[in-house]
Short mmCIF file of C-alpha atoms and ligand atoms in Angstrom, two decimals:
data_model
loop_
_atom_site.label_atom_id
_atom_site.label_comp_id
_atom_site.label_asym_id
_atom_site.label_seq_id
_atom_site.Cartn_x
_atom_site.Cartn_y
_atom_site.Cartn_z
CA MET A 1 -11.90 -0.69 -2.71
CA ASP A 2 -8.30 -0.99 -1.37
CA ILE A 3 -6.77 2.26 -0.56
CA LYS A 4 -3.15 1.36 0.15
CA GLY A 5 -0.94 4.41 -0.49
CA ALA A 6 -3.52 6.84 0.72
CA THR A 7 -2.43 8.79 3.91
CA LEU A 8 -4.33 8.01 7.04
CA LYS A 9 -5.99 11.32 6.86
CA SER A 10 -7.45 11.05 3.63
CA ALA A 11 -8.48 7.44 4.54
CA ILE A 12 -10.54 8.70 7.25
CA LEU A 13 -12.78 11.06 5.32
CA VAL A 14 -16.16 10.53 5.14
CA SER A 15 -17.02 7.94 2.64
CA ALA A 16 -19.72 5.25 1.55
CA VAL A 17 -17.08 2.67 0.16
CA ALA A 18 -16.01 0.12 2.09
CA LEU A 19 -12.27 0.83 3.29
CA SER A 20 -10.58 -2.48 3.45
CA VAL A 21 -7.31 -1.10 4.66
CA ALA A 22 -6.75 1.94 6.53
CA GLY A 23 -3.27 1.79 6.81
CA CYS A 24 0.03 3.59 5.35
CA GLY A 25 1.85 2.58 1.91
CA SER A 26 5.21 2.92 3.22
CA ASP A 27 6.30 0.68 6.43
CA PRO A 28 6.53 2.93 9.33
CA TYR A 29 7.76 0.02 11.76
CA PRO A 30 10.40 -2.11 9.53
CA GLY A 31 12.29 -4.93 11.22
CA GLY A 32 9.90 -7.38 12.26
CA THR A 33 7.93 -10.01 10.99
CA GLY A 34 4.23 -9.54 10.16
CA ASP A 35 1.32 -11.45 10.81
CA GLU A 36 1.18 -11.99 6.82
CA ALA A 37 4.40 -13.41 6.78
CA ALA A 38 3.32 -15.94 9.57
CA GLY A 39 0.70 -17.02 7.31
CA VAL A 40 -2.07 -16.11 9.83
CA LYS A 41 -3.99 -13.59 8.62
CA ILE A 42 -7.82 -14.04 8.63
CA GLN A 43 -10.11 -11.83 6.18
CA ARG A 44 -12.97 -10.95 8.74
CA ASP A 45 -15.15 -9.60 6.20
CA ALA A 46 -18.11 -11.24 4.46
CA LYS A 47 -17.13 -12.25 0.90
CA GLY A 48 -20.45 -13.55 -0.54
CA ASN A 49 -23.78 -12.37 -1.39
CA PRO A 50 -25.55 -12.69 1.82
CA ARG A 51 -28.77 -14.10 0.07
CA ASP A 52 -26.36 -17.39 -0.63
CA ASN A 53 -25.79 -20.04 1.58
CA GLY A 54 -22.38 -18.99 3.41
CA GLY A 55 -22.26 -15.94 1.60
CA ALA A 56 -22.67 -13.67 4.84
CA ARG A 57 -19.76 -16.01 6.36
CA ARG A 58 -16.72 -13.92 7.67
CA LEU A 59 -14.26 -16.65 8.42
CA ASN A 60 -12.14 -17.73 5.09
CA LYS A 61 -10.20 -20.52 7.03
CA ASP A 62 -9.77 -22.27 10.28
CA GLN A 63 -8.85 -19.63 12.82
CA ALA A 64 -6.87 -21.91 15.34
CA GLU A 65 -3.44 -20.69 13.94
CA ALA A 66 -4.12 -17.04 14.01
CA ILE A 67 -5.52 -17.48 17.90
CA ALA A 68 -2.49 -19.89 18.56
CA ASP A 69 -0.30 -17.12 17.46
CA SER A 70 -1.66 -14.69 20.24
CA LEU A 71 -1.95 -17.62 22.85
CA GLN A 72 1.50 -18.87 22.57
CA ARG A 73 3.32 -16.08 24.11
CA SER A 74 3.38 -14.42 27.20
CA GLY A 75 5.22 -11.21 28.64
CA ALA A 76 5.10 -8.16 26.83
CA LYS A 77 7.65 -5.21 26.80
CA ASN A 78 4.85 -2.83 25.43
CA VAL A 79 1.46 -2.49 26.13
CA ILE A 80 -1.15 -0.24 24.01
CA LEU A 81 -4.45 0.08 25.80
CA LEU A 82 -7.10 2.11 23.41
CA ILE A 83 -10.11 3.22 24.89
CA GLY A 84 -13.44 4.37 23.12
CA ASP A 85 -15.38 6.18 25.66
CA GLY A 86 -18.72 5.13 26.10
CA THR A 87 -18.01 2.35 23.32
CA SER A 88 -19.88 -1.04 23.25
CA ASP A 89 -21.50 -3.25 20.78
CA GLN A 90 -24.20 -1.09 19.96
CA GLU A 91 -21.52 1.67 18.91
CA TYR A 92 -19.52 -0.60 17.21
CA THR A 93 -22.40 -2.07 14.96
CA ILE A 94 -23.90 1.30 14.11
CA ALA A 95 -20.34 2.31 12.99
CA ARG A 96 -19.65 -0.69 10.79
CA ASN A 97 -22.99 -0.66 9.30
CA TYR A 98 -22.58 2.95 8.60
CA GLN A 99 -19.19 3.11 7.16
CA TRP A 100 -17.90 -0.42 6.10
CA GLY A 101 -21.58 -2.27 5.66
CA ALA A 102 -23.11 -5.00 7.93
CA GLY A 103 -20.70 -7.55 6.25
CA GLY A 104 -17.68 -5.43 6.36
CA ILE A 105 -15.25 -5.00 9.50
CA ILE A 106 -14.15 -2.00 11.28
CA PRO A 107 -10.39 -2.10 10.62
CA GLY A 108 -8.08 -2.46 13.49
CA VAL A 109 -10.99 -3.32 16.11
CA ASP A 110 -12.42 -6.24 14.44
CA GLU A 111 -9.20 -7.79 13.40
CA LEU A 112 -8.05 -8.35 16.78
CA PRO A 113 -8.30 -12.26 17.29
CA LEU A 114 -9.14 -12.57 21.09
CA THR A 115 -12.52 -10.95 22.27
CA GLY A 116 -14.41 -11.15 25.48
CA SER A 117 -16.79 -8.86 27.54
CA TYR A 118 -16.27 -7.33 30.93
CA THR A 119 -18.39 -6.10 33.63
CA THR A 120 -18.30 -2.13 34.31
CA TYR A 121 -20.43 -1.40 37.50
CA SER A 122 -19.31 1.08 39.75
CA LEU A 123 -19.66 1.47 43.55
CA ASP A 124 -22.16 3.48 45.39
CA LYS A 125 -20.38 5.97 47.39
CA ASP A 126 -22.60 5.54 50.58
CA THR A 127 -23.43 1.77 50.66
CA GLY A 128 -20.62 0.34 48.80
CA LYS A 129 -22.88 -1.82 46.75
CA PRO A 130 -22.83 -1.66 42.91
CA ASN A 131 -23.84 1.09 41.03
CA TYR A 132 -24.99 -0.41 37.49
CA THR A 133 -24.14 2.63 35.49
CA THR A 134 -20.65 3.87 36.05
CA ASP A 135 -19.26 7.19 34.69
CA SER A 136 -15.82 7.71 33.21
CA ALA A 137 -14.21 8.42 36.50
CA ALA A 138 -14.93 5.64 38.19
CA SER A 139 -14.76 3.02 35.03
CA GLY A 140 -11.23 4.59 34.07
CA THR A 141 -10.00 4.45 37.78
CA ALA A 142 -11.09 0.73 37.39
CA LEU A 143 -8.88 0.21 34.37
CA ALA A 144 -6.15 2.34 35.80
CA THR A 145 -5.75 1.22 39.17
CA GLY A 146 -7.74 -1.99 39.52
CA THR A 147 -9.80 -0.78 42.41
CA LYS A 148 -13.68 -0.14 41.78
CA THR A 149 -14.86 3.14 43.15
CA ALA A 150 -17.68 5.80 43.14
CA ASN A 151 -18.69 7.85 40.31
CA LYS A 152 -16.51 11.20 39.79
CA SER A 153 -13.80 9.32 41.63
CA ILE A 154 -10.41 10.02 39.99
CA SER A 155 -8.09 6.95 40.94
CA VAL A 156 -9.05 7.14 44.71
CA ASP A 157 -10.76 4.42 46.63
CA LEU A 158 -14.23 4.66 48.17
CA GLY A 159 -12.23 5.94 51.35
CA GLY A 160 -10.56 8.54 49.19
CA ARG A 161 -7.24 6.87 49.34
CA PRO A 162 -5.40 7.41 46.30
CA GLN A 163 -4.51 4.10 44.22
CA ARG A 164 -1.56 3.93 41.99
CA THR A 165 -2.09 4.09 38.22
CA ILE A 166 -0.38 1.98 35.21
CA ILE A 167 1.28 5.16 34.36
CA GLU A 168 2.92 5.53 37.82
CA ILE A 169 3.78 1.89 38.01
CA ALA A 170 5.12 1.47 34.45
CA LYS A 171 7.46 4.96 35.32
CA ALA A 172 8.49 3.45 38.50
CA ASN A 173 9.65 0.03 36.79
CA GLY A 174 11.48 2.33 34.25
CA LEU A 175 8.98 1.99 31.13
CA ALA A 176 8.30 4.98 28.87
CA THR A 177 4.78 6.26 29.33
CA GLY A 178 2.34 7.96 26.85
CA ASN A 179 -1.58 9.37 27.43
CA VAL A 180 -3.14 10.36 24.65
CA THR A 181 -6.98 11.47 24.12
CA THR A 182 -9.16 13.76 22.18
CA ALA A 183 -10.85 15.07 25.14
CA PRO A 184 -9.39 17.67 27.44
CA LEU A 185 -6.09 16.06 29.35
CA GLN A 186 -8.01 17.00 32.50
CA ASP A 187 -11.07 14.82 31.30
CA ALA A 188 -11.85 11.80 33.26
CA THR A 189 -10.20 8.79 31.36
CA PRO A 190 -6.76 10.55 30.86
CA ALA A 191 -6.65 12.08 34.17
CA VAL A 192 -7.27 8.52 36.13
CA GLN A 193 -3.84 7.68 34.95
CA VAL A 194 -1.91 10.65 35.93
CA SER A 195 -3.94 11.92 39.23
CA HIS A 196 -5.76 11.52 42.18
CA VAL A 197 -8.66 13.48 43.22
CA SER A 198 -12.13 13.11 44.81
CA ASN A 199 -14.17 15.03 42.06
CA ARG A 200 -13.58 14.71 38.42
CA LYS A 201 -14.50 18.61 38.20
CA CYS A 202 -11.09 19.51 39.83
CA GLU A 203 -9.39 20.34 36.50
CA GLY A 204 -7.78 23.46 37.41
CA PRO A 205 -6.61 24.95 40.72
CA LYS A 206 -9.67 27.18 40.74
CA LYS A 207 -12.36 24.46 41.09
CA THR A 208 -10.00 22.31 43.28
CA SER A 209 -10.02 24.91 45.79
CA GLU A 210 -13.87 24.93 45.74
CA LYS A 211 -14.75 21.29 45.06
CA CYS A 212 -11.78 19.36 46.39
CA PRO A 213 -10.08 21.45 49.18
CA GLN A 214 -8.41 18.85 50.55
CA ASP A 215 -6.43 17.96 47.45
CA ALA A 216 -5.55 21.76 46.58
CA VAL A 217 -1.78 22.74 46.99
CA GLU A 218 -2.58 25.41 48.96
CA ASN A 219 -3.83 23.18 51.47
CA GLY A 220 -0.90 20.49 51.39
CA GLY A 221 -2.73 18.29 48.94
CA ARG A 222 -1.58 17.12 45.43
CA GLY A 223 -3.24 19.82 43.42
CA SER A 224 -5.64 19.79 40.54
CA ILE A 225 -5.76 17.26 37.72
CA THR A 226 -3.48 19.58 35.52
CA GLU A 227 -0.95 20.34 38.18
CA GLN A 228 -0.62 16.39 39.18
CA LEU A 229 -0.33 15.67 35.35
CA LEU A 230 2.82 17.79 35.06
CA GLN A 231 3.96 16.09 38.62
CA THR A 232 3.15 12.40 37.20
CA ARG A 233 5.21 13.58 33.86
CA PRO A 234 4.64 11.01 31.27
CA ASP A 235 6.96 11.20 28.46
CA VAL A 236 4.24 11.93 26.14
CA THR A 237 0.90 13.74 26.87
CA LEU A 238 -1.21 14.72 23.84
CA GLY A 239 -4.98 16.07 23.81
CA GLY A 240 -6.68 19.08 24.56
CA GLY A 241 -7.68 21.26 27.58
CA TRP A 242 -5.31 24.22 27.21
CA LYS A 243 -7.47 26.76 29.13
CA TYR A 244 -6.57 24.93 32.46
CA PHE A 245 -3.00 25.60 31.72
CA GLN A 246 -4.10 29.50 31.86
CA GLU A 247 -5.09 29.03 35.56
CA THR A 248 -2.92 29.99 38.52
CA ALA A 249 -1.34 28.05 41.16
CA ALA A 250 -2.50 28.84 44.43
CA GLY A 251 0.17 27.49 46.48
CA GLY A 252 3.44 25.16 46.67
CA LYS A 253 6.67 25.76 44.56
CA TYR A 254 5.00 27.31 41.67
CA ARG A 255 2.32 29.64 43.45
CA GLY A 256 1.53 32.92 41.48
CA LEU A 257 2.70 31.01 38.21
CA THR A 258 0.13 29.86 35.80
CA LEU A 259 0.30 26.12 34.83
CA GLU A 260 1.66 27.19 31.27
CA ALA A 261 4.44 28.62 33.13
CA GLN A 262 4.99 25.92 35.33
CA ALA A 263 5.07 23.63 32.46
CA LYS A 264 7.81 25.22 30.68
CA GLU A 265 9.80 25.75 34.07
CA ARG A 266 9.41 21.73 34.29
CA GLY A 267 10.92 21.21 30.90
CA PHE A 268 7.91 20.27 28.75
CA HIS A 269 8.31 20.79 25.21
CA ILE A 270 4.85 22.23 24.37
CA VAL A 271 3.30 22.05 20.61
CA HIS A 272 -0.13 23.36 19.57
CA SER A 273 -0.57 22.03 16.25
CA ALA A 274 -0.29 18.80 13.93
CA ALA A 275 2.34 20.03 11.99
CA GLU A 276 4.37 20.81 15.24
CA LEU A 277 3.62 17.54 16.60
CA MET A 278 4.84 15.66 13.44
CA SER A 279 8.35 17.24 13.76
CA VAL A 280 8.79 16.60 17.28
CA ARG A 281 11.94 13.82 17.21
CA ARG A 282 12.07 12.86 21.34
CA ALA A 283 10.47 12.94 24.06
CA ASP A 284 11.67 11.60 27.36
CA GLN A 285 11.96 12.56 31.01
CA ASP A 286 14.53 15.23 30.49
CA GLU A 287 11.97 16.95 27.65
CA PRO A 288 8.83 15.38 27.93
CA LEU A 289 6.24 16.54 25.27
CA LEU A 290 2.88 17.90 26.10
CA GLY A 291 0.85 18.43 22.96
CA VAL A 292 -2.34 20.53 23.54
CA PHE A 293 -4.33 20.90 20.40
CA ASP A 294 -7.69 22.98 21.91
CA ASN A 295 -8.71 24.75 24.62
CA GLY A 296 -11.28 21.89 25.41
CA THR A 297 -12.25 19.04 23.39
CA LEU A 298 -10.53 18.51 20.08
CA PRO A 299 -12.99 19.14 17.04
CA ARG A 300 -14.98 15.87 15.86
CA LEU A 301 -13.92 14.40 12.51
CA TRP A 302 -17.40 14.56 11.34
CA GLY A 303 -20.20 17.24 11.51
CA LYS A 304 -23.28 17.01 13.78
CA GLU A 305 -26.46 15.22 12.58
CA LYS A 306 -28.83 15.18 15.63
CA ALA A 307 -31.29 12.60 16.33
CA VAL A 308 -34.80 14.18 17.14
CA GLN A 309 -38.28 13.24 17.92
CA GLY A 310 -39.97 11.81 14.93
CA GLY A 311 -36.45 11.50 13.10
CA ALA A 312 -37.46 7.87 11.93
CA ASN A 313 -40.10 9.47 9.54
CA GLU A 314 -37.39 11.81 7.61
CA PRO A 315 -35.32 10.92 4.71
CA PRO A 316 -31.94 9.23 5.55
CA VAL A 317 -29.02 11.14 5.46
CA LYS A 318 -25.31 10.88 5.00
CA CYS A 319 -22.57 12.41 7.44
CA SER A 320 -20.38 15.10 6.39
CA PRO A 321 -16.87 16.40 7.28
CA ASN A 322 -16.71 18.78 10.46
CA LYS A 323 -15.66 22.20 8.98
CA LYS A 324 -14.27 22.76 12.45
CA PHE A 325 -11.77 20.21 12.20
CA THR A 326 -8.68 21.78 10.31
CA ASP A 327 -4.98 21.13 9.74
CA GLN A 328 -4.47 22.26 13.17
CA THR A 329 -5.81 19.24 14.88
CA PRO A 330 -4.14 16.05 14.93
CA VAL A 331 -5.96 12.81 13.85
CA LEU A 332 -5.97 10.33 16.46
CA GLY A 333 -4.25 7.96 14.36
CA ASP A 334 -1.40 10.34 13.79
CA MET A 335 -1.14 11.14 17.60
CA THR A 336 -0.98 7.42 18.11
CA ARG A 337 1.81 6.90 15.54
CA LYS A 338 3.72 9.82 16.86
CA ALA A 339 3.64 8.57 20.41
CA ILE A 340 4.62 5.14 19.37
CA ASP A 341 7.54 6.20 17.60
CA LEU A 342 8.71 8.54 20.65
CA LEU A 343 8.02 5.88 23.10
CA SER A 344 9.60 2.97 21.34
CA GLN A 345 13.08 5.07 20.79
CA PRO A 346 14.58 3.95 24.24
CA LYS A 347 13.55 0.40 23.69
CA ARG A 348 13.11 -0.26 27.44
CA GLY A 349 9.45 -0.69 26.73
CA PHE A 350 6.40 1.39 27.00
CA PHE A 351 2.91 1.95 28.10
CA LEU A 352 0.64 3.98 26.05
CA GLN A 353 -3.16 4.62 26.69
CA VAL A 354 -5.12 6.13 23.60
CA GLU A 355 -8.69 7.30 23.93
CA SER A 356 -11.26 8.26 21.32
CA ALA A 357 -13.27 10.60 23.79
CA SER A 358 -15.95 11.97 21.71
CA ILE A 359 -17.98 8.76 20.76
CA ASP A 360 -19.06 9.25 24.37
CA LYS A 361 -19.69 12.95 23.84
CA ALA A 362 -21.52 12.72 20.82
CA ALA A 363 -23.89 9.86 22.33
CA HIS A 364 -24.85 12.20 25.02
CA SER A 365 -26.12 14.67 22.62
CA ALA A 366 -27.73 11.92 20.37
CA ASP A 367 -25.43 12.88 17.38
CA PRO A 368 -24.62 9.46 15.43
CA CYS A 369 -22.55 11.13 12.86
CA GLY A 370 -20.29 12.86 15.49
CA GLN A 371 -20.23 9.46 17.15
CA ILE A 372 -19.42 7.43 14.21
CA GLY A 373 -16.66 9.76 13.17
CA GLU A 374 -15.03 9.27 16.54
CA THR A 375 -15.52 5.43 16.24
CA VAL A 376 -13.54 5.83 12.88
CA GLN A 377 -10.71 7.64 14.70
CA LEU A 378 -10.54 4.82 17.36
CA SER A 379 -10.42 2.23 14.25
CA ASP A 380 -7.49 4.33 12.85
CA ALA A 381 -5.79 4.48 16.04
CA THR A 382 -6.26 0.50 16.68
CA THR A 383 -4.89 0.12 12.77
CA VAL A 384 -1.70 2.15 13.78
CA ALA A 385 -1.27 0.22 17.04
CA LEU A 386 -1.86 -3.14 15.58
CA GLU A 387 0.61 -2.58 12.65
CA TYR A 388 3.37 -1.86 15.11
CA ALA A 389 2.41 -4.85 17.37
CA LYS A 390 2.54 -7.37 14.15
CA LYS A 391 5.92 -6.35 13.54
CA HIS A 392 7.02 -6.03 17.28
CA LYS A 393 5.37 -9.16 18.80
CA ASP A 394 6.58 -8.34 22.15
CA THR A 395 3.69 -5.78 22.21
CA LEU A 396 -0.02 -6.37 23.58
CA VAL A 397 -2.67 -4.17 22.02
CA ILE A 398 -6.02 -3.93 23.82
CA VAL A 399 -9.13 -2.23 22.88
CA THR A 400 -12.25 -1.71 24.95
CA GLY A 401 -14.64 0.83 26.16
CA ASP A 402 -15.03 2.26 29.58
CA HIS A 403 -18.80 1.83 29.68
CA ALA A 404 -21.80 1.50 27.35
CA GLN A 405 -23.59 4.46 25.93
CA SER A 406 -27.38 5.11 24.72
CA SER A 407 -27.37 4.50 21.04
CA GLN A 408 -29.46 1.30 19.54
CA ILE A 409 -30.24 0.28 16.02
CA VAL A 410 -34.32 0.05 15.75
CA GLY A 411 -36.30 -1.03 13.30
CA THR A 412 -35.96 0.80 10.16
CA GLY A 413 -38.32 3.88 10.36
CA VAL A 414 -39.83 2.96 13.62
CA ASP A 415 -40.81 6.07 15.31
CA THR A 416 -39.83 5.53 19.03
CA SER A 417 -40.78 7.52 22.07
CA GLY A 418 -37.03 8.46 21.93
CA LEU A 419 -34.85 10.46 19.52
CA THR A 420 -34.48 8.91 15.96
CA LYS A 421 -32.00 9.50 13.13
CA ASN A 422 -32.17 7.85 9.83
CA LEU A 423 -28.63 7.12 8.01
CA MET A 424 -28.03 5.83 4.89
CA THR A 425 -25.23 3.27 5.21
CA ALA A 426 -22.44 1.92 3.05
CA ASP A 427 -24.94 -0.96 2.07
CA GLY A 428 -27.44 1.72 0.69
CA VAL A 429 -30.02 0.92 3.28
CA PRO A 430 -31.61 3.20 5.79
CA MET A 431 -30.59 2.73 9.16
CA THR A 432 -32.57 4.04 12.33
CA VAL A 433 -30.46 5.07 15.29
CA ASN A 434 -32.42 5.44 18.47
CA TYR A 435 -31.33 7.27 21.66
CA GLY A 436 -33.86 6.91 24.46
CA THR A 437 -31.87 7.12 28.37
CA ALA A 438 -32.51 11.25 28.75
CA LEU A 439 -34.73 12.59 31.05
CA LYS A 440 -37.05 14.96 28.72
CA GLY A 441 -34.87 17.69 27.26
CA GLU A 442 -31.70 16.48 28.74
CA ASP A 443 -28.53 14.97 27.74
CA GLN A 444 -28.26 11.11 26.88
CA GLN A 445 -27.32 9.12 29.83
CA HIS A 446 -24.82 6.27 29.90
CA SER A 447 -26.51 2.59 30.16
CA GLY A 448 -25.02 -0.31 32.05
CA VAL A 449 -24.78 -3.30 29.76
CA GLN A 450 -20.95 -5.45 29.77
CA VAL A 451 -18.41 -3.79 27.51
CA ARG A 452 -16.39 -5.70 24.63
CA ILE A 453 -12.60 -6.08 25.08
CA ALA A 454 -10.60 -7.30 22.23
CA ALA A 455 -6.68 -8.01 22.20
CA TYR A 456 -3.53 -9.13 20.21
CA GLY A 457 -0.51 -10.21 21.35
CA PRO A 458 1.27 -11.53 24.19
CA GLY A 459 -1.29 -12.24 27.45
CA ALA A 460 -4.15 -11.40 25.10
CA ALA A 461 -5.64 -14.66 26.17
CA ASN A 462 -6.69 -13.25 29.28
CA VAL A 463 -9.52 -11.17 27.81
CA VAL A 464 -11.37 -13.99 26.51
CA GLY A 465 -14.61 -14.84 28.18
CA LEU A 466 -16.21 -12.67 30.92
CA THR A 467 -13.91 -10.57 33.09
CA ASP A 468 -14.33 -7.26 35.18
CA GLN A 469 -12.82 -4.11 33.88
CA THR A 470 -10.57 -4.09 37.02
CA ASP A 471 -9.05 -7.29 35.63
CA THR A 472 -7.47 -5.16 32.82
CA PHE A 473 -4.96 -3.35 35.14
CA PHE A 474 -3.65 -6.82 36.64
CA LEU A 475 -3.47 -8.18 33.07
CA ILE A 476 -1.39 -5.12 31.76
CA THR A 477 0.77 -4.91 34.86
CA ASP A 478 1.39 -8.56 35.12
CA THR A 479 1.88 -9.21 31.29
CA LEU A 480 4.51 -6.01 31.68
CA GLY A 481 6.06 -7.93 34.75
CA LEU A 482 5.94 -4.86 36.54
CA ASP A 483 6.34 -4.77 40.16
CA ARG A 484 3.30 -2.87 41.42
CA LYS A 485 4.98 -1.62 44.70
CA LYS A 486 7.92 -0.26 42.98
CA LYS A 487 8.54 3.43 43.98
MG1 MG B 1 -13.13 9.87 28.11
ZN1 ZN B 2 -20.38 10.07 29.20
#
């Protein structure tokens, strides 16, 4: 079914039908030359009956021209980096099977022409040797700074020295910058772009005094993640975590003021709802945009369906919308579109990071529906980014995960020793999803497998094959032609 003309929001409601296009009917980015115009569109979904010879094939023609379209260019003016937290091949396959069917595609994500894998290991704090299962702090630091570090570290190296981030470097080089997430803004993935603390828990002044005293403002440090976010001052910052803005600065110029008051004094334009966000017309260094849509993490698009012991023996279920996801909350695709609109206005180039955070958070709690719904959000955000890049060919789009998670597709109805859930997929077939990386009764843990990275646009060739996630930092800053030392 083609759903051209539908709004993005309605396009991502829970549906058993295959969605072939999740974009908008009207062209939000007029003026460029689209891929379709260049005649290089590859339809990647299977068209035939999988029982027939060739029925499951995905390519409808030779893809050399489409790949050449990405290879022929180097040097980008804009980079959009999309991150699915805890999103690797197993999370993509689960979402594809459920929402679009085994022969379908994940819109946006599966349309990126060039794909590789990267290693994500972090470092042991004491020995400096590889720690095979990274957390989002160390993996985010690797992506944002090019430096491997220990778990829990936010853009500091093993010795605690601050490492410059893509947003800091892009800003110093005159680019517009944005940081968008469905997590609290203080969560590791957005935090690594705008702050440097020894412990990811130092979100606000209170915990910083306790856990990162050397970083606390009252001790002459740079402050909590929230205080550093205000200091780093990207043009556009969208996410959750409003509760930390209610804490009070314990030292420095803004001592005694809440961080909300500090943000206002520093000239931030603060919005709290999807409608307010949509009405914003500019965001720059005079009046940076701070959109905070929840006290903590933004609600997930889809409701919970938790995997349980013996779940493989239960009838398959369909996922349903999350009732807590109201009109107040912007969907990730709309946040991405608004951020691109605002950052592209000055026409001096931009770097934008977009995170779908709760793929990871849902996987931690063995909730396949929560996880798939947030993968659909990642797909929608990627579709928005790709639409822009196809019209503005000086734009590099990268989509990746920061590390792998725990979910696996196991044999249908196989009652493993882990937690299982049966879902009825878009193919009309039950799929058993297994979670088996938790200590008994505790949250699921990350896994250490290499992670997919895919890209479109100038510089995209450099994601092909095996890289390390630190390569992504150098790819982005080199492709943008940034001077990494410029202050
Ligand atoms: Mg994250
Ligand atoms: Zn996690």
